[in-house]
Short mmCIF file of C-alpha atoms in Angstrom, two decimals:
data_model
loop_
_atom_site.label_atom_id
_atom_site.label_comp_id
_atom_site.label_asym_id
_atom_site.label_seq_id
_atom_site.Cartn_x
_atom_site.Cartn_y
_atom_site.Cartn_z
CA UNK A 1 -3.12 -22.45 4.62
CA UNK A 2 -6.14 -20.63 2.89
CA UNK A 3 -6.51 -17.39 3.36
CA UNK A 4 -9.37 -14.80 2.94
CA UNK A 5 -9.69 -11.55 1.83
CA UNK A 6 -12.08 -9.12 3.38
CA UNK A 7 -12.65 -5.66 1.25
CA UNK A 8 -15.59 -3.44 1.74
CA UNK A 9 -16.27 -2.73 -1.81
CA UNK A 10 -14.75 -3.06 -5.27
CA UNK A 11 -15.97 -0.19 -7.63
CA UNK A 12 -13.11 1.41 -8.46
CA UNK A 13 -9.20 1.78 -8.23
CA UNK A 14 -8.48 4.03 -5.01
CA UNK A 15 -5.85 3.97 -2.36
CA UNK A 16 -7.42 0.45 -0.96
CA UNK A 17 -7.67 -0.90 -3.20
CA UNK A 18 -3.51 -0.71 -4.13
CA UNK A 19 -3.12 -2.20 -0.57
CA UNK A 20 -5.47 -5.39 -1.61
CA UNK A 21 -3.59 -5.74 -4.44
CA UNK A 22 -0.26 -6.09 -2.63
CA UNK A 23 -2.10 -8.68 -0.19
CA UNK A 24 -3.12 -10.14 -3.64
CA UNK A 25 0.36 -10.85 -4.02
CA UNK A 26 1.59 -11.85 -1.21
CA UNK A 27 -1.45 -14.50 -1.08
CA UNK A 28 -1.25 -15.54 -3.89
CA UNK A 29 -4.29 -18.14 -3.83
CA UNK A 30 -6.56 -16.42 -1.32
CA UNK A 31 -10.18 -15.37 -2.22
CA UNK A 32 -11.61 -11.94 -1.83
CA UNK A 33 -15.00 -11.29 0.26
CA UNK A 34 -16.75 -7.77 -0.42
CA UNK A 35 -20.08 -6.56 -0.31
CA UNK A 36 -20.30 -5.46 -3.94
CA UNK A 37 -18.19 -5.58 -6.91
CA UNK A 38 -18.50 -3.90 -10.27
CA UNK A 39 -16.99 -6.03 -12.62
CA UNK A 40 -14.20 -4.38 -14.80
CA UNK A 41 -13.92 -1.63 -12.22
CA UNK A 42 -10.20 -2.78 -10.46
CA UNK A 43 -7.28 -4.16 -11.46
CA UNK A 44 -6.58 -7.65 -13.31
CA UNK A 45 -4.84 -9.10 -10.76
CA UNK A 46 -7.85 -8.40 -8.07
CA UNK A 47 -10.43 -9.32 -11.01
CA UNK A 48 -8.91 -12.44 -11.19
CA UNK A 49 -9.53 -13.80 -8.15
CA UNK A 50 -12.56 -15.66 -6.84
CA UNK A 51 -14.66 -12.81 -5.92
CA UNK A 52 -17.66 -13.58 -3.68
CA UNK A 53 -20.37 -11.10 -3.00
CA UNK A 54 -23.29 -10.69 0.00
CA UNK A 55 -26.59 -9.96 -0.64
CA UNK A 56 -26.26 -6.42 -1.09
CA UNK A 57 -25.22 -7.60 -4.68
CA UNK A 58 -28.48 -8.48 -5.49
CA UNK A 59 -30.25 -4.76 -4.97
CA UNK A 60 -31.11 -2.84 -8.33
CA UNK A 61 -28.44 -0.32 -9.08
CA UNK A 62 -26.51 -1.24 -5.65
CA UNK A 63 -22.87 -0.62 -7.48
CA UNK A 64 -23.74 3.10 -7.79
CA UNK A 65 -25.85 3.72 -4.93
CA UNK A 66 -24.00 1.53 -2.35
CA UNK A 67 -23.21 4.69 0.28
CA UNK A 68 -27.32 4.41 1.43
CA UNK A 69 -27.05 0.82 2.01
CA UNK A 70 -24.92 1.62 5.13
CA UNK A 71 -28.06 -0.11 7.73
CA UNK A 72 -27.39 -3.12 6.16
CA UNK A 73 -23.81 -3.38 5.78
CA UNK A 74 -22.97 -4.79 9.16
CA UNK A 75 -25.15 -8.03 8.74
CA UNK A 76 -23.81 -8.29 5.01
CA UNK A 77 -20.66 -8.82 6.42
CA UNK A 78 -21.71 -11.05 8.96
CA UNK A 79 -23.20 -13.20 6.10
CA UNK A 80 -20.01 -14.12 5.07
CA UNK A 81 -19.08 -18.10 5.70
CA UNK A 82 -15.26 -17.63 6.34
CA UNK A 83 -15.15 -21.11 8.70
CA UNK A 84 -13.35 -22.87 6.66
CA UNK A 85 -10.17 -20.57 6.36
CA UNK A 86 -7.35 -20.80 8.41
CA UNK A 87 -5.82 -16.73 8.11
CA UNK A 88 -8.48 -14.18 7.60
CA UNK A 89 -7.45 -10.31 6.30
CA UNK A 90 -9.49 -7.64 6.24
CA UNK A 91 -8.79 -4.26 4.51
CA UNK A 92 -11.73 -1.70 6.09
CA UNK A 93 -12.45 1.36 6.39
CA UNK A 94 -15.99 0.42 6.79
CA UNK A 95 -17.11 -2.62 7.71
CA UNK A 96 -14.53 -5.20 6.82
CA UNK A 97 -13.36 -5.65 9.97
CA UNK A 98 -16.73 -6.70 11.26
CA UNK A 99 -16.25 -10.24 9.32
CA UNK A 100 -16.45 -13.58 11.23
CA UNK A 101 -13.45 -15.58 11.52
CA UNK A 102 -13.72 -19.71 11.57
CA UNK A 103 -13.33 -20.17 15.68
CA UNK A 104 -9.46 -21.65 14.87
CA UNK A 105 -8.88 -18.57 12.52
CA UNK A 106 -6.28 -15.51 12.61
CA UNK A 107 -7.94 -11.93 11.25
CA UNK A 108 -5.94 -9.46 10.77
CA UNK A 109 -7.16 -6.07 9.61
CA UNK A 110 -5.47 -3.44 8.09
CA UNK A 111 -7.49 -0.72 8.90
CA UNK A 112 -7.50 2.54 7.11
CA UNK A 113 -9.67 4.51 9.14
CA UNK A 114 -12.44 3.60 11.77
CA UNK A 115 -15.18 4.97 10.42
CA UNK A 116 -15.52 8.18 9.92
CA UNK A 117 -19.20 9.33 9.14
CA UNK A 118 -20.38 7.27 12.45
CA UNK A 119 -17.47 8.68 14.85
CA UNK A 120 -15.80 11.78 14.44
CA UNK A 121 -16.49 13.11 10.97
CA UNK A 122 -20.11 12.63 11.31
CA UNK A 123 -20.95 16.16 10.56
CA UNK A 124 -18.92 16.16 7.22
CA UNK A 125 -20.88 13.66 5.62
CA UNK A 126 -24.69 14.72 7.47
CA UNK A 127 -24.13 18.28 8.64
CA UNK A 128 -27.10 20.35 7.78
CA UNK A 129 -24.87 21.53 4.72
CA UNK A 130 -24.24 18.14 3.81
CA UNK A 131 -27.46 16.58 3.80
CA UNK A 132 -31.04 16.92 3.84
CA UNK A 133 -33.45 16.28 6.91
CA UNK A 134 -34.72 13.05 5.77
CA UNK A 135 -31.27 11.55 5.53
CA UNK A 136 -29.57 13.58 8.92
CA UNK A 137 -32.78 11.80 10.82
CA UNK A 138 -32.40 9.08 9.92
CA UNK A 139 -28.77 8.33 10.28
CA UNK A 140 -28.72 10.01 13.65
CA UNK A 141 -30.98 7.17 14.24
CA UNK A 142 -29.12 4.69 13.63
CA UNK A 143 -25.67 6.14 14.89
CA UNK A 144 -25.84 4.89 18.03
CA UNK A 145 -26.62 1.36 16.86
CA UNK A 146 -23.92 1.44 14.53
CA UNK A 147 -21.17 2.45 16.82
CA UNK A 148 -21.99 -0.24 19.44
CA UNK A 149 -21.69 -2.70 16.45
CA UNK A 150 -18.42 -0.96 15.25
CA UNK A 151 -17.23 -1.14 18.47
CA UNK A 152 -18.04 -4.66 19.59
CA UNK A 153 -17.28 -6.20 16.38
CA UNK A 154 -13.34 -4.79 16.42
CA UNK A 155 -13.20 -8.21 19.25
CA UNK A 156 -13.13 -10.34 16.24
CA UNK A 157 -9.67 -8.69 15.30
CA UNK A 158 -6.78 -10.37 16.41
CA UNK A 159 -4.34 -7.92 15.32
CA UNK A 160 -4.90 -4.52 14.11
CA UNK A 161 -2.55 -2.68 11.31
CA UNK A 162 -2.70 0.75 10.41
CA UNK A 163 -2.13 2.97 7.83
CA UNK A 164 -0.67 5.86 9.88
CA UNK A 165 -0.21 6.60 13.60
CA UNK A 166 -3.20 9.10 13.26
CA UNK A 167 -5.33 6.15 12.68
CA UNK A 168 -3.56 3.68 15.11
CA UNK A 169 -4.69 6.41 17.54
CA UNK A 170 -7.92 6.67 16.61
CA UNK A 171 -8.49 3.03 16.90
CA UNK A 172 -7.09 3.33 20.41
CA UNK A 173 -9.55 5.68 20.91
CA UNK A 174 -12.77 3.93 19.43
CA UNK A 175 -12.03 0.47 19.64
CA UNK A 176 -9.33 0.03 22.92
CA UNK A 177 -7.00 -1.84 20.37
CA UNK A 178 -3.48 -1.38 19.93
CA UNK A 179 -1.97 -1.46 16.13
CA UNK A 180 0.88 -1.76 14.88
CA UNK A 181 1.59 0.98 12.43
CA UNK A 182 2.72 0.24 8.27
CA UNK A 183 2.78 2.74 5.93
CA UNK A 184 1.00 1.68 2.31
CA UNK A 185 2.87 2.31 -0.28
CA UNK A 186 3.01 5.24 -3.40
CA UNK A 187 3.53 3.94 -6.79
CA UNK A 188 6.88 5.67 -7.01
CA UNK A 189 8.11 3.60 -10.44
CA UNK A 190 5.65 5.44 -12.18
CA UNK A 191 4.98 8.42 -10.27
CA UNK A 192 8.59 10.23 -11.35
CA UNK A 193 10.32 13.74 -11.74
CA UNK A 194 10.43 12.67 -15.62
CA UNK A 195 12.87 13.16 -18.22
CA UNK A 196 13.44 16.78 -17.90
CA UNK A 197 11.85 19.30 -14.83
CA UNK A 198 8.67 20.50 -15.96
CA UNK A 199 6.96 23.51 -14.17
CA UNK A 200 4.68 26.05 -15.15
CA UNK A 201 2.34 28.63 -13.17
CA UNK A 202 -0.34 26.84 -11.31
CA UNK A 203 -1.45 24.63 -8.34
CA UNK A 204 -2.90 21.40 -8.38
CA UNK A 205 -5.17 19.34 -6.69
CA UNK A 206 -6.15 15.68 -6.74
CA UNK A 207 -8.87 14.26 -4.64
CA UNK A 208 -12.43 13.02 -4.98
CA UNK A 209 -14.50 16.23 -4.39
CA UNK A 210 -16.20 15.34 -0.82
CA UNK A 211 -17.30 17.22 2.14
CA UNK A 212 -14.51 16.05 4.39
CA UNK A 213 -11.60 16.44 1.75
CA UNK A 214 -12.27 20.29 2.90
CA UNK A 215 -11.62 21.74 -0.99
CA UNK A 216 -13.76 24.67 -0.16
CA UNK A 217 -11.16 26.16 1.76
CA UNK A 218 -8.77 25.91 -1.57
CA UNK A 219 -11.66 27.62 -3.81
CA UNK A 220 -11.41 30.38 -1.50
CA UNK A 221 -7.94 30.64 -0.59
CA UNK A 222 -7.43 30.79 -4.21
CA UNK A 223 -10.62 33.24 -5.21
CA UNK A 224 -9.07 35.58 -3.19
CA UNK A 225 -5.23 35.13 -4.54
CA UNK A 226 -5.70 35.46 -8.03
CA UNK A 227 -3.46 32.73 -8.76
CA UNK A 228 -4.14 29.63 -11.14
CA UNK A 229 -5.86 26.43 -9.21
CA UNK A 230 -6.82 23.21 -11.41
CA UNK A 231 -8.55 20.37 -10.01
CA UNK A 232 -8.23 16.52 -10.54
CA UNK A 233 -11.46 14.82 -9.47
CA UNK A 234 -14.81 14.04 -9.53
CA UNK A 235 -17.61 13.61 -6.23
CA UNK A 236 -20.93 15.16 -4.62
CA UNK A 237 -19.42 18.33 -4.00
CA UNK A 238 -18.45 19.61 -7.82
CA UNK A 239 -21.80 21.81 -8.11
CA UNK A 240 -21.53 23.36 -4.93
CA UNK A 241 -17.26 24.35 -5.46
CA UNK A 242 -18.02 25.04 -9.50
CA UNK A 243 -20.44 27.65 -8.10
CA UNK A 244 -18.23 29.49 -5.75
CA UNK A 245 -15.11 29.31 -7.57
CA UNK A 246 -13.57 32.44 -9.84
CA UNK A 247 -12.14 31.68 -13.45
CA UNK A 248 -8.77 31.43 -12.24
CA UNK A 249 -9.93 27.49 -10.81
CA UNK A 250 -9.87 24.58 -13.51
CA UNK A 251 -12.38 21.63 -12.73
CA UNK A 252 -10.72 18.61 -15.08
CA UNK A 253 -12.93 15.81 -13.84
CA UNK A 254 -11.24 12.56 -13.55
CA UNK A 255 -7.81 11.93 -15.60
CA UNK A 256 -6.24 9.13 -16.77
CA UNK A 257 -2.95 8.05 -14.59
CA UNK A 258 -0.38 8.94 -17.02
CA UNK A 259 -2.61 12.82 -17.03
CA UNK A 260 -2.19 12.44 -13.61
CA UNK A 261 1.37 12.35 -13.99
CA UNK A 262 1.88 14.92 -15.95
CA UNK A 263 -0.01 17.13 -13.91
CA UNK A 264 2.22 16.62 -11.19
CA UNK A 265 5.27 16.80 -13.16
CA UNK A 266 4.20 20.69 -14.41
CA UNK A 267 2.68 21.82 -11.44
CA UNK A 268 3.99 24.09 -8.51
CA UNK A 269 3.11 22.33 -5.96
CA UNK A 270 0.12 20.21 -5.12
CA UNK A 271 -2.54 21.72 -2.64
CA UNK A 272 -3.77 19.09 0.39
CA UNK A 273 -6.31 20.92 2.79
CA UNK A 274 -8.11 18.18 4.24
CA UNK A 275 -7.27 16.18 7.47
CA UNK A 276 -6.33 12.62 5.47
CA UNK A 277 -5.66 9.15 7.44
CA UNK A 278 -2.53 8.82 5.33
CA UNK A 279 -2.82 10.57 1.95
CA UNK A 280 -1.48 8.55 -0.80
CA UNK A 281 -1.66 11.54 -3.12
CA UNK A 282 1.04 13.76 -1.63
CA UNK A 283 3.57 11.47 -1.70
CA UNK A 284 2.64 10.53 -5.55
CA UNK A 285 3.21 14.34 -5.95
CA UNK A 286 6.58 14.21 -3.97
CA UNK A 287 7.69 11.04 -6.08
CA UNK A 288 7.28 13.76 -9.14
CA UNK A 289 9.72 16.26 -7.34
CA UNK A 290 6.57 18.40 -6.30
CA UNK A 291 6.70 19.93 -2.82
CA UNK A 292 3.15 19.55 -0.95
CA UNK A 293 1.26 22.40 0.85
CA UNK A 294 -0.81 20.02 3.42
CA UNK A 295 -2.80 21.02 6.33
CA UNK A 296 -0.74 20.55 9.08
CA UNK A 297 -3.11 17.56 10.71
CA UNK A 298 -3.31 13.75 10.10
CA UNK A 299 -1.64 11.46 7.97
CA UNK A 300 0.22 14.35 6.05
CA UNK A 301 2.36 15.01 9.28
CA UNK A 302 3.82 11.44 8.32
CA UNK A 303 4.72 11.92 4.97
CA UNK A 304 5.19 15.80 4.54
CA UNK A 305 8.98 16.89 5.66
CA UNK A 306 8.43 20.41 6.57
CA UNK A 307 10.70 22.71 4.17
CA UNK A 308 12.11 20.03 2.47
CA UNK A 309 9.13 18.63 1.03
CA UNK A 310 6.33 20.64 1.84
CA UNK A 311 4.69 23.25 3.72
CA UNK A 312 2.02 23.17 6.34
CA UNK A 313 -0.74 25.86 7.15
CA UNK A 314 -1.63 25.23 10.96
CA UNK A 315 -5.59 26.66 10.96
CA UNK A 316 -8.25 25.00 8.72
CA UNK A 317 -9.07 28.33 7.06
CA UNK A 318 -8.42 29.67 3.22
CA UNK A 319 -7.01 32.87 5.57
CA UNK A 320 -4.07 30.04 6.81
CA UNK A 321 -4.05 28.32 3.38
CA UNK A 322 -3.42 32.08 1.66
CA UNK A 323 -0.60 32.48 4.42
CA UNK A 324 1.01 29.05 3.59
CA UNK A 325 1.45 29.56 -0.11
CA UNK A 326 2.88 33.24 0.32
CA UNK A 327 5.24 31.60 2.51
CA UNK A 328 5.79 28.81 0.18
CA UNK A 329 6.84 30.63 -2.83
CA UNK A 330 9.56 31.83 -0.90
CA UNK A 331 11.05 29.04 -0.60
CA UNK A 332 13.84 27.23 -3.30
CA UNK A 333 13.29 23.33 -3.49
CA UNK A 334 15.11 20.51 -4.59
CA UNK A 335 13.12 18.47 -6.73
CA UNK A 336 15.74 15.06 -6.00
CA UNK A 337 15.02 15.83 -2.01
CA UNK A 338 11.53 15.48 -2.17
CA UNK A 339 12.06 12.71 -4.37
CA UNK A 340 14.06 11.07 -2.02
CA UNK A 341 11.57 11.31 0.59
CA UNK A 342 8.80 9.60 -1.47
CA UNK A 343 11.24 6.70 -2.06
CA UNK A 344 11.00 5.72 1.54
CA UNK A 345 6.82 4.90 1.31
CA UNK A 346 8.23 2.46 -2.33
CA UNK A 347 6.08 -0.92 -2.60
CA UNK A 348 8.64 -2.68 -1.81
CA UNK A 349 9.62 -0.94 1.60
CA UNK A 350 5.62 -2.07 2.00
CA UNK A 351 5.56 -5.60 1.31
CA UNK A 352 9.06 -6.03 3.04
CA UNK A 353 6.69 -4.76 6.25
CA UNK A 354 4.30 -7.11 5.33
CA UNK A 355 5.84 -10.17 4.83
CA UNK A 356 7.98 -9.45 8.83
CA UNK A 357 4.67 -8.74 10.26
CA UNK A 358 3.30 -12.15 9.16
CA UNK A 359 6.21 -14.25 9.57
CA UNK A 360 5.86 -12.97 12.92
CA UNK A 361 2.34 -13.49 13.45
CA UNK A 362 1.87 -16.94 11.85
CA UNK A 363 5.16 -18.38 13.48
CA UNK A 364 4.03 -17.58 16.94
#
């Protein structure tokens, strides 16, 4: 049987990029599809593979200016000749799932997230905070385009995964498809509490610094607290948060996994105040013993066990957020309990899922 791989993009080591790999694995002699790769910028085992670009690849400095090539994605995926594969999986939360299976083909996507800066989240990524006039214009003409393609193109899905029952609703609610919901997985072999409990006196965050990952609301919450903040990450938003936030608030740009680590290890707890589709990063924190103080909306109502875990504030507001970790401190946790919470979302609880789903599938 050959077997494709669909993947929007390959620039970098993210949360999809850990699912691909697993799919990597589990197929072992499949190719990859994307619309651009920068070489050197994932994993070995993904580098390794036949790796075959559209014509996006082509465009001068494409790798770091992919985002305004959005127009042309959908026919760049479309380019792709998949006809002579038998199994076709797509990993999108773009435009994977757009690909063209061969007309005797299965495609299967695991979808993260329909997506977001055409549906739901459009004013996130092109409110009038968010972008200029040139770019809001022009992508509010095209929205409407691109929907109707997003939309018709989910037909050429035969099955639909998702990452969380968030997003298995939302592509009810875009698309008319039903998924099947399996959890990705957190690293939690190397994500642990360590050899001894570390813990000293501040919060952490990890996440790219974007509009929708709603940081602002941290920078606030913890402006007016008082209390220590450091932040793991790099994105379009690090001007405008450096400039609003006091000299309690530590911008570390992006750290090394084993930093990463550690920073979880010594924290408090790690701060979450965006609406995620899943949210791979809380449950690396809870693998470290760290409770999670999430926004109670989304993915993190999957993975976050109220009191034993975590804590949720209910309102998107640094007023709520403020309220949460008051309440939080409060609390005594159990660093083996939210360990043992993490353990369920392992790799291997994921590619057990996995491998049922498509001994299921390709039996039938």
């Amino acid at each position: 049987m050959k077997v494709a791989l669909v993947h929007d993009w390959l620039t970098g080591m993210r949360g999809g990029e850990k699912v691909l790999e697993v799919f990597c694995e589990l197929f072992p002699k499949a190719d990859i599809f994307t619309l651009i790769h920068a070489p050197g910028s994932v994993s070995k085992l993904i580098e390794d593979r036949i790796i075959r670009t559209s014509f996006l690849q082509k465009i001068p400095s494409i790798q770091k200016n992919y985002r305004y090539s959005l127009p042309l994605m959908p026919r760049a995926i479309e380019s792709f000749d998949l006809s002579g594969y038998d199994l076709v999986i797509s990993t999108s939360h773009c435009v994977a799932k757009g690909a063209v299976p061969g007309p005797n083909a299965k495609h299967v996507c695991y979808c993260f997230t329909p997506m977001r800066y055409i549906w739901d989240q459009f004013d996130s990524y092109f409110g009038p905070e968010r972008a200029g006039w040139a770019v809001r214009t022009a992508i509010n003409a095209l929205r409407s385009s691109l929907q109707k393609w997003d939309r018709a193109s989910s037909s050429r899905v035969h099955h639909f995964l998702a990452d969380s029952n968030y997003v298995a609703k939302r592509i009810k609610s875009f698309y008319n498809r039903d998924a099947e919901v399996i959890y990705p997985h957190a690293d939690t072999e190397f994500y642990t509490t360590g050899p001894s409990p570390l813990k000293e006196d501040f919060y952490l965050i990890v996440s790219a610094l974007a509009p929708y990952k709603k940081l602002e609301l941290a920078v606030q919450a913890f402006n007016n607290l008082g209390k220590r903040l450091k932040i793991i990450g790099s994105g379009p938003s690090l001007a405008s948060l450096k400039a609003k936030a006091s000299p309690n608030i530590e911008f570390l740009g992006w750290r090394s996994n084993e930093e990463i680590r550690n920073h979880y290890r010594a924290c408090r707890a790690l701060i979450f105040p965006g609406t995620e589709d899943f949210g791979i990063v809380p449950l690396e924190a809870m693998a470290c013993g760290k409770p999670v103080i999430a926004f109670g909306e989304g993915g993190a109502l999957e993975t976050v066990q109220e009191n034993i875990s975590g804590v949720f504030f209910k309102e998107s507001s640094s007023k709520s957020l403020a309220q949460a970790i008051q309440s939080f401190e409060k609390i005594s946790w159990d660093p083996s309990k939210i360990r043992g919470h993490a353990e369920a979302f392992s790799r291997k609880n994921f590619v057990a899922s996995l491998k049922s789903f498509f001994d299921k599938i390709l039996s039938a």
